[in-house]
mmCIF file of C-alpha atoms in Angstrom:
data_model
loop_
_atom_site.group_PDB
_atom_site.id
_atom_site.type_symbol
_atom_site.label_atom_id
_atom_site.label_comp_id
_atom_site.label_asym_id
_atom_site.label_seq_id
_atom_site.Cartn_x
_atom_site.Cartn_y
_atom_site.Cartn_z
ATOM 1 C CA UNK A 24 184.268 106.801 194.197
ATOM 2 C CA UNK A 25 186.735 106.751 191.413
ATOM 3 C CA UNK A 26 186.150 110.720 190.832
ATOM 4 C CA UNK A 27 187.152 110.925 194.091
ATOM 5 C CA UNK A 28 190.387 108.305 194.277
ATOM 6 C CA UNK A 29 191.440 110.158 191.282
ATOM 7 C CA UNK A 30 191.236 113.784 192.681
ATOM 8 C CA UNK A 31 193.085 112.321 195.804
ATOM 9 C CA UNK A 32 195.708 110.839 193.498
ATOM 10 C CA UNK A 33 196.023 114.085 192.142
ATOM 11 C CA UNK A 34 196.546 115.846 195.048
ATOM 12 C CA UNK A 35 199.047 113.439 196.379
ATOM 13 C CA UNK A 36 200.977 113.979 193.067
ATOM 14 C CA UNK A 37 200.655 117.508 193.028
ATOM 15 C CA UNK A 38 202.098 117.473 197.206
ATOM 16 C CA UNK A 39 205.561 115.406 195.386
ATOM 17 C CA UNK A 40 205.771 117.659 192.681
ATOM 18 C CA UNK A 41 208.321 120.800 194.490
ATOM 19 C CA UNK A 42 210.696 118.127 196.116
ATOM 20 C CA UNK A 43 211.292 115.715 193.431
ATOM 21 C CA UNK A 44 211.605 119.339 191.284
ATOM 22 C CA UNK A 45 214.169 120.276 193.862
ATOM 23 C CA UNK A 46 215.809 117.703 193.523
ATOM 24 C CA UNK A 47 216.421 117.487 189.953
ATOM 25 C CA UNK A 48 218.148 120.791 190.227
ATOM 26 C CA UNK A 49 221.146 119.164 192.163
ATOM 27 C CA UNK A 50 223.895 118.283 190.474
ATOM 28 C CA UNK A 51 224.413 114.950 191.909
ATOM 29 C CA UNK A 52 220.833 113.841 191.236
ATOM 30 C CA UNK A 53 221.167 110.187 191.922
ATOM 31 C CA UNK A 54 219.743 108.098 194.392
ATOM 32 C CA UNK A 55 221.975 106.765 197.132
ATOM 33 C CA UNK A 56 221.263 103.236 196.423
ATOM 34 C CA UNK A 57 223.938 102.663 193.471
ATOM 35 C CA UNK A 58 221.550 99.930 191.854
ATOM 36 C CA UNK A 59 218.718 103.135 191.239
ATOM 37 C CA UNK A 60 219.151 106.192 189.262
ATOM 38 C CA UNK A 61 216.605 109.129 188.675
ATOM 39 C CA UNK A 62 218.158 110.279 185.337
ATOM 40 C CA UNK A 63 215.600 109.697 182.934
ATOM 41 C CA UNK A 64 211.828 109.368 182.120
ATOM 42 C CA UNK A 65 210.606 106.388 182.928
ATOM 43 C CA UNK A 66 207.369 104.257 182.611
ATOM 44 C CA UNK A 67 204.942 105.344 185.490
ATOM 45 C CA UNK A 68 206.198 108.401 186.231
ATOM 46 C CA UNK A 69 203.730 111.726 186.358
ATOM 47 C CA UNK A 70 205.426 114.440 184.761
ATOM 48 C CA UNK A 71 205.158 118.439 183.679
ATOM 49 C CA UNK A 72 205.808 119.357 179.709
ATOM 50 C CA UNK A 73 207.207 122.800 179.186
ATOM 51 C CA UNK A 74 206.686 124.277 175.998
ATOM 52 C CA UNK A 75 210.398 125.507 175.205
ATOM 53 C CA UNK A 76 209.469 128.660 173.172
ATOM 54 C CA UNK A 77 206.615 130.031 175.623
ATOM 55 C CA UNK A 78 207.059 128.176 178.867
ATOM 56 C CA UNK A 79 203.553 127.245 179.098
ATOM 57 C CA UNK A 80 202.856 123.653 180.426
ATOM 58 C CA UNK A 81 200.993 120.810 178.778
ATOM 59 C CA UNK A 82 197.076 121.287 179.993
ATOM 60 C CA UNK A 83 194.081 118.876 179.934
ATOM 61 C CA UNK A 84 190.301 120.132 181.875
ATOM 62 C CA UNK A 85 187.226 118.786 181.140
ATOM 63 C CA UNK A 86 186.379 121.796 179.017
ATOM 64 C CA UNK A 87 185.424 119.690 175.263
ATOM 65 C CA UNK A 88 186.171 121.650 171.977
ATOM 66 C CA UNK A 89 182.913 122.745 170.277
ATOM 67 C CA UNK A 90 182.358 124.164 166.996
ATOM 68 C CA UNK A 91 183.613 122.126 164.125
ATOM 69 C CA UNK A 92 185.418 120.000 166.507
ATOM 70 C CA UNK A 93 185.909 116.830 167.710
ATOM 71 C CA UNK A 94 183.867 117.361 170.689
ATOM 72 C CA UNK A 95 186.365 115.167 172.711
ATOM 73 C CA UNK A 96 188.211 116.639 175.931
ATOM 74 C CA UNK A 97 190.464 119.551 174.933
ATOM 75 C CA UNK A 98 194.251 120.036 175.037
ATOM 76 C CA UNK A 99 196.287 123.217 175.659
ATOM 77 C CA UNK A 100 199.516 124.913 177.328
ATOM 78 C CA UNK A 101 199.153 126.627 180.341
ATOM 79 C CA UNK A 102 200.822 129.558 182.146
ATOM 80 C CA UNK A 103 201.137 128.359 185.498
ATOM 81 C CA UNK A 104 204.179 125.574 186.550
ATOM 82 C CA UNK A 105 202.156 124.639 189.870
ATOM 83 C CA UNK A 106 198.543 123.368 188.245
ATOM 84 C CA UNK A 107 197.901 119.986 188.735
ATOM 85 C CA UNK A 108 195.950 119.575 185.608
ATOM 86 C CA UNK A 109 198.871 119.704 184.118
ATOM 87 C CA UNK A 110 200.412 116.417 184.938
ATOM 88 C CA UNK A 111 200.622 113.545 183.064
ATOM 89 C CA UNK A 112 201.618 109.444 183.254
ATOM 90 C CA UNK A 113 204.089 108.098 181.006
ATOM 91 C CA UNK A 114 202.443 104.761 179.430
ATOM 92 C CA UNK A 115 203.720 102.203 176.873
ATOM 93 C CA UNK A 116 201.984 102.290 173.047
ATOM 94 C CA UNK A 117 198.363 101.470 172.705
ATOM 95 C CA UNK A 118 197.809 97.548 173.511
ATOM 96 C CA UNK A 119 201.058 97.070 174.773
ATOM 97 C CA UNK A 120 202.081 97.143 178.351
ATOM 98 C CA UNK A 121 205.506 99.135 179.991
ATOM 99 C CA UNK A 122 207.008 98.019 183.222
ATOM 100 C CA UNK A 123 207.436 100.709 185.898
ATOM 101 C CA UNK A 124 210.107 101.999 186.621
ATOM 102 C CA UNK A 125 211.668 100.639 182.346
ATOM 103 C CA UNK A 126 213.594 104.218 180.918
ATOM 104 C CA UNK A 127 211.854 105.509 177.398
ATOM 105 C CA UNK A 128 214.098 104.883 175.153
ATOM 106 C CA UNK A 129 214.579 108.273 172.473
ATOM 107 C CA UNK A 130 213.108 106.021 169.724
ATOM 108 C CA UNK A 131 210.205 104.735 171.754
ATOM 109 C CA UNK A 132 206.780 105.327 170.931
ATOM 110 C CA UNK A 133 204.704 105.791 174.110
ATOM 111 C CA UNK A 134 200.964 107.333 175.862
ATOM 112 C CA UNK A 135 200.658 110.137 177.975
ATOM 113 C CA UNK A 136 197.674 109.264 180.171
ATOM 114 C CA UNK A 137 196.218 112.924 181.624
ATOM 115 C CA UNK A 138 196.647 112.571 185.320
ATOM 116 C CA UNK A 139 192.889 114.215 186.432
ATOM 117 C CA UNK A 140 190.962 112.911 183.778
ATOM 118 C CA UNK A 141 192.699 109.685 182.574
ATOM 119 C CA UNK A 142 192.010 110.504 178.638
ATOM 120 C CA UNK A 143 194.578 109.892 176.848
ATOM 121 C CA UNK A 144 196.927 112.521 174.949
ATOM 122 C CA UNK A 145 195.559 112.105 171.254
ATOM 123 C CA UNK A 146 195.307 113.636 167.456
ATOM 124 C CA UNK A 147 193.310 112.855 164.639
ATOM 125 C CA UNK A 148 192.200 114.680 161.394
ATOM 126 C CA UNK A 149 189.993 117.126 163.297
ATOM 127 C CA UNK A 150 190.927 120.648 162.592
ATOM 128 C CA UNK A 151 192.593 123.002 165.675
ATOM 129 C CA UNK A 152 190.076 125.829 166.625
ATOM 130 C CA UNK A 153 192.113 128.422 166.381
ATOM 131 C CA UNK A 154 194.836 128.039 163.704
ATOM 132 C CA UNK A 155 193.404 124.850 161.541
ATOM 133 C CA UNK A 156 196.171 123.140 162.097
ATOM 134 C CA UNK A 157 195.288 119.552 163.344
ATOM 135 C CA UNK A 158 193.523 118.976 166.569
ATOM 136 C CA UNK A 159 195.256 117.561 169.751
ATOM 137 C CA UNK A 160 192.705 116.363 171.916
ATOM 138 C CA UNK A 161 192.481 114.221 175.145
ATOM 139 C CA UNK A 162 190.650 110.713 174.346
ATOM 140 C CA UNK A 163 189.870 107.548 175.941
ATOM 141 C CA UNK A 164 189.652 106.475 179.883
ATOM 142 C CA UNK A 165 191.622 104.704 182.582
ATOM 143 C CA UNK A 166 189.437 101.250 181.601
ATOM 144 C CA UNK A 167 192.037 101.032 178.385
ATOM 145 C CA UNK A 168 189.692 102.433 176.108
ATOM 146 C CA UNK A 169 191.695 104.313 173.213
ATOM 147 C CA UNK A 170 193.219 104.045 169.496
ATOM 148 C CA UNK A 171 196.275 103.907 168.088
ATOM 149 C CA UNK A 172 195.653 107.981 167.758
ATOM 150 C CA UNK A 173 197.086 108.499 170.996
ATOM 151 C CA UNK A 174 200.289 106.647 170.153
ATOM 152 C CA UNK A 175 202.943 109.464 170.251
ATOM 153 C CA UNK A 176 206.910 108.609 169.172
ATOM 154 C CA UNK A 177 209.693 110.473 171.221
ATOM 155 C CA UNK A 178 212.489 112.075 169.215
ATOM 156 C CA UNK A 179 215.198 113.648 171.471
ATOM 157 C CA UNK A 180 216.569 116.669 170.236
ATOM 158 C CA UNK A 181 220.692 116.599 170.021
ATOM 159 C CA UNK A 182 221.110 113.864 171.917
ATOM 160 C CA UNK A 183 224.721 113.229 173.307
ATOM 161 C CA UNK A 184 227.212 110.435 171.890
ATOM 162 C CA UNK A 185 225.885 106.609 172.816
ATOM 163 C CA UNK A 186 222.672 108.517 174.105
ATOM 164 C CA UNK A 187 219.988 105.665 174.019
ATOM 165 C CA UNK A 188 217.259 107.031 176.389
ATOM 166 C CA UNK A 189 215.369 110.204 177.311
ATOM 167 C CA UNK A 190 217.259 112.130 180.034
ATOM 168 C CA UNK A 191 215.335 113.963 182.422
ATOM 169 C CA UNK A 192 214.661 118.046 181.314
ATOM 170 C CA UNK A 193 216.029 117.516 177.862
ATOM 171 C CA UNK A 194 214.849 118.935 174.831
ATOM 172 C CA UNK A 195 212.106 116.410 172.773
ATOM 173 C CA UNK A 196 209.768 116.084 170.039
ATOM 174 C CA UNK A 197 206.768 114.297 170.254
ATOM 175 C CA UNK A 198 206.206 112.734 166.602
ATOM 176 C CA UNK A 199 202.418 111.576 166.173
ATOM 177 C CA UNK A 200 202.557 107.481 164.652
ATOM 178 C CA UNK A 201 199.432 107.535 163.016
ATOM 179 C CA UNK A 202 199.631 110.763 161.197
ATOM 180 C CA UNK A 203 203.376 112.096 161.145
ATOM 181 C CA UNK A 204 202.643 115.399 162.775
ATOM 182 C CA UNK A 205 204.639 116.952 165.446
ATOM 183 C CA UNK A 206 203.017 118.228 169.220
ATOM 184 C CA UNK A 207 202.939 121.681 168.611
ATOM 185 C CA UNK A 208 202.067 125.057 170.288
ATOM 186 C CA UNK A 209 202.233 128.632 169.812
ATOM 187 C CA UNK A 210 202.228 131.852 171.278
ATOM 188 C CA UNK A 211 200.025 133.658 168.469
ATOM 189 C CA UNK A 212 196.821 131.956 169.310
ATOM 190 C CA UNK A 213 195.655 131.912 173.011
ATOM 191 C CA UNK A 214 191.602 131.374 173.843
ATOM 192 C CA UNK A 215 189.223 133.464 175.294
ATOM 193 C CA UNK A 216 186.640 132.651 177.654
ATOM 194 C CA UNK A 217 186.099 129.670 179.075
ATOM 195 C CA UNK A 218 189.606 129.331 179.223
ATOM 196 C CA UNK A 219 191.679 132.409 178.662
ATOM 197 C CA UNK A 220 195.002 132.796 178.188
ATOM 198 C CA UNK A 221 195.945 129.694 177.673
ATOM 199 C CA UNK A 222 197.859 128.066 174.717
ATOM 200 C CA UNK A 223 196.202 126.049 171.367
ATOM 201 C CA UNK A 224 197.758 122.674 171.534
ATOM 202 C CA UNK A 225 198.155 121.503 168.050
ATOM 203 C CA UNK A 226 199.879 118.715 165.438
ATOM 204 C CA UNK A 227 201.875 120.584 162.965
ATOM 205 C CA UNK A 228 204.053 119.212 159.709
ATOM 206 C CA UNK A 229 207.380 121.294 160.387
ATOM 207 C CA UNK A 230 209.953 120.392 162.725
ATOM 208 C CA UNK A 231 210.450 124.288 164.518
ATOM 209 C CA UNK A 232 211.376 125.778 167.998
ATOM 210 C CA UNK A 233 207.630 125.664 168.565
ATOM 211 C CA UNK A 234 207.391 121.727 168.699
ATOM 212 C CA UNK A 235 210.291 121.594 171.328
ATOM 213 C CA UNK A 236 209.194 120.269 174.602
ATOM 214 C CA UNK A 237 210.865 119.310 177.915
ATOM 215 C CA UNK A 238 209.990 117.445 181.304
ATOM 216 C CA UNK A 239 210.277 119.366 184.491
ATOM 217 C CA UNK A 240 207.996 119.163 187.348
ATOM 218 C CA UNK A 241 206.906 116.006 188.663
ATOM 219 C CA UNK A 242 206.996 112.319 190.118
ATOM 220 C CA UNK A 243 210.099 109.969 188.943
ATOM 221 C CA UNK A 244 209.816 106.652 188.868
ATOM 222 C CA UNK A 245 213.275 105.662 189.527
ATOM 223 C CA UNK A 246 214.953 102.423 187.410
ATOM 224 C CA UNK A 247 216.910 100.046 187.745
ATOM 225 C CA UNK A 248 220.505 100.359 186.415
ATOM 226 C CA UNK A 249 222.992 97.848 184.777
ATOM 227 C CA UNK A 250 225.976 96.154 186.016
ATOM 228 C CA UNK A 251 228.475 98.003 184.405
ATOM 229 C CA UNK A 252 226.302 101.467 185.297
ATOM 230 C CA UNK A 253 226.291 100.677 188.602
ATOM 231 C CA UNK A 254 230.339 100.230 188.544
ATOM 232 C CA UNK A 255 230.351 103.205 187.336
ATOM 233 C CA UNK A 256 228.590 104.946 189.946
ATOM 234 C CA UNK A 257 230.292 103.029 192.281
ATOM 235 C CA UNK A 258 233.648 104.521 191.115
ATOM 236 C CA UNK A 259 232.338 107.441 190.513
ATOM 237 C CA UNK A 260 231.618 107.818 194.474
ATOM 238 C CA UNK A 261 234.803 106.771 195.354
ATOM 239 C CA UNK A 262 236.514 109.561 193.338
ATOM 240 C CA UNK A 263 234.252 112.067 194.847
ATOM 241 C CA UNK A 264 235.183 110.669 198.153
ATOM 242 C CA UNK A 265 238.769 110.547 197.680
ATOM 243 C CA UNK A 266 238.740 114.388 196.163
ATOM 244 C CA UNK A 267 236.564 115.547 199.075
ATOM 245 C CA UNK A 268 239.445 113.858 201.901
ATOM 246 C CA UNK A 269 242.272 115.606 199.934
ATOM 247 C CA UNK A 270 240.145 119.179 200.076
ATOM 248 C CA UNK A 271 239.962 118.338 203.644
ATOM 249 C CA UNK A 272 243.390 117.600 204.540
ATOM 250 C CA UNK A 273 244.511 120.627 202.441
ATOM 251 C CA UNK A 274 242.229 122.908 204.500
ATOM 252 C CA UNK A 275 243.245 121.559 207.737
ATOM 253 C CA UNK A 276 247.046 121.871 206.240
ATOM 254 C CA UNK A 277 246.411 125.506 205.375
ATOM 255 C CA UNK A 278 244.507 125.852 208.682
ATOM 256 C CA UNK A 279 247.800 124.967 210.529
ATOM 257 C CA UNK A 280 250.333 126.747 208.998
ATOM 258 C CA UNK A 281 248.144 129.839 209.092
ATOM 259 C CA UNK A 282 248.020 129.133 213.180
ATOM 260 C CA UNK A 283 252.179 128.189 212.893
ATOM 261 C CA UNK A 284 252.324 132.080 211.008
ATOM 262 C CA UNK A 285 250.451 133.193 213.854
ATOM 263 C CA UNK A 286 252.500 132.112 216.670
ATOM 264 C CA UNK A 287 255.632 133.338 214.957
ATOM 265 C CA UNK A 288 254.206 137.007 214.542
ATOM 266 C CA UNK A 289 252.999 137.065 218.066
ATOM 267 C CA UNK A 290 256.656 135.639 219.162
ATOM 268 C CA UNK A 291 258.608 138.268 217.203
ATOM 269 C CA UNK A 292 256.032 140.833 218.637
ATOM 270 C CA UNK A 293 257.317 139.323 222.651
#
């Protein structure tokens, strides 16, 4: 039964995931309830990663890394933006909860939860398969099981002036707390069979273009703004309401003196 519930909860994800992309790609992408705002990440929400340098997605499967490996569920980027193995939920740290809906703060440290198979987004001092570098695995289950080794800090990249929380599609690192190391990926080394094609996933020591990740795709949990943000909003509506009347008049201004230029040519033509 819960294989099942969680394949359905997939698929009702995956169904959300081309509107609520659409409509991050307006420009005016708020709701129209000026106490709610879709602007950033928030607790709860089930969300793409793009990997900036290849734009491959974060990946989870229940394909396990063999070898000298951890053996636990394995982690990599894939090709395709429309996979649903490929989402995952935004959680608070490990033993701590995060209210739906609460923004992640650029300092916070937070749990991906892999949407299909509920293991956790984690690293430890395994070694990658492919480059050595350290392994990024998937870990844990949706009965709370896990370590502090899927504990992951976000660091937003250039943030703008008074910037306090993660804005939707902007550019991140994803800082490991236990060991330091930064979510990491690289075009160089792709797998072969079972999966091929698709991406190592590793932690990595150097902050590069190849740690640089961004959300895109998915299901946003809209929250709850302040006071003085929803003033803002507020005024910010009237303006565009007040601009849009005087385009109006000034079209149905130019409309009429365009008809008044009219009449005049056809009464110099009489």
């Amino acid at each position: 039964k819960m294989r099942w519930r969680s394949v359905i909860l997939v698929f009702a994800a995956t169904a959300l995931v081309a509107s609520a992309h659409e409509h991050h790609k307006h420009d005016d992408d708020e709701s129209e309830d000026d106490s709610l705002s879709f602007d950033f990440v928030t607790c709860g929400s089930v969300i793409k990663l793009v990997h900036k340098a290849t734009g491959y997605r974060l990946h989870s499967h229940e394909v396990p890394y063999g070898g000298q490996g951890s053996g636990q569920q394995s982690v990599t980027c894939f090709p395709n933006s429309d996979d649903s193995n490929s989402l995952w939920t935004v959680k608070g740290a490990h033993g701590s909860q995060c209210k739906r809906g609460t923004p992640i703060q650029c300092d916070a440290t937070i749990r991906l939860e892999h949407a299909g198979t509920h293991k956790n987004l984690h690293s430890h001092l395994f070694r990658s398969p492919l480059s050595q570098q350290q392994e990024v695995s998937a870990f844990g289950d949706a009965s709370a099981s896990g370590d502090t080794g899927d504990n992951w800090k976000v660091e937003c990249v250039n943030p703008k002036k008074g910037q306090t929380n993660w804005v939707r599609g902007q550019t991140v690192r994803l800082v490991h707390a236990d060991t330091g190391k930064l979510l990491h990926s690289h075009a160089k080394f792709r797998y072969g069979n079972p999966i091929p094609g698709q991406q190592e996933v590793t932690a990595f020591e150097k902050r590069n273009p190849e740690n640089e990740w961004a959300s895109r795709e998915g299901v946003y949990v809209a929250s709850e703004l302040s006071e003085p943000e929803k003033l803002r909003r507020q005024e910010k509506r009237a303006r565009q309401a007040e601009r849009r009347k005087e385009r109006e008049a000034a079209a149905a201004k130019a409309e009429a003196e365009k008809g008044k230029e009219q009449q005049q040519q056809q009464g110099q033509k009489a």
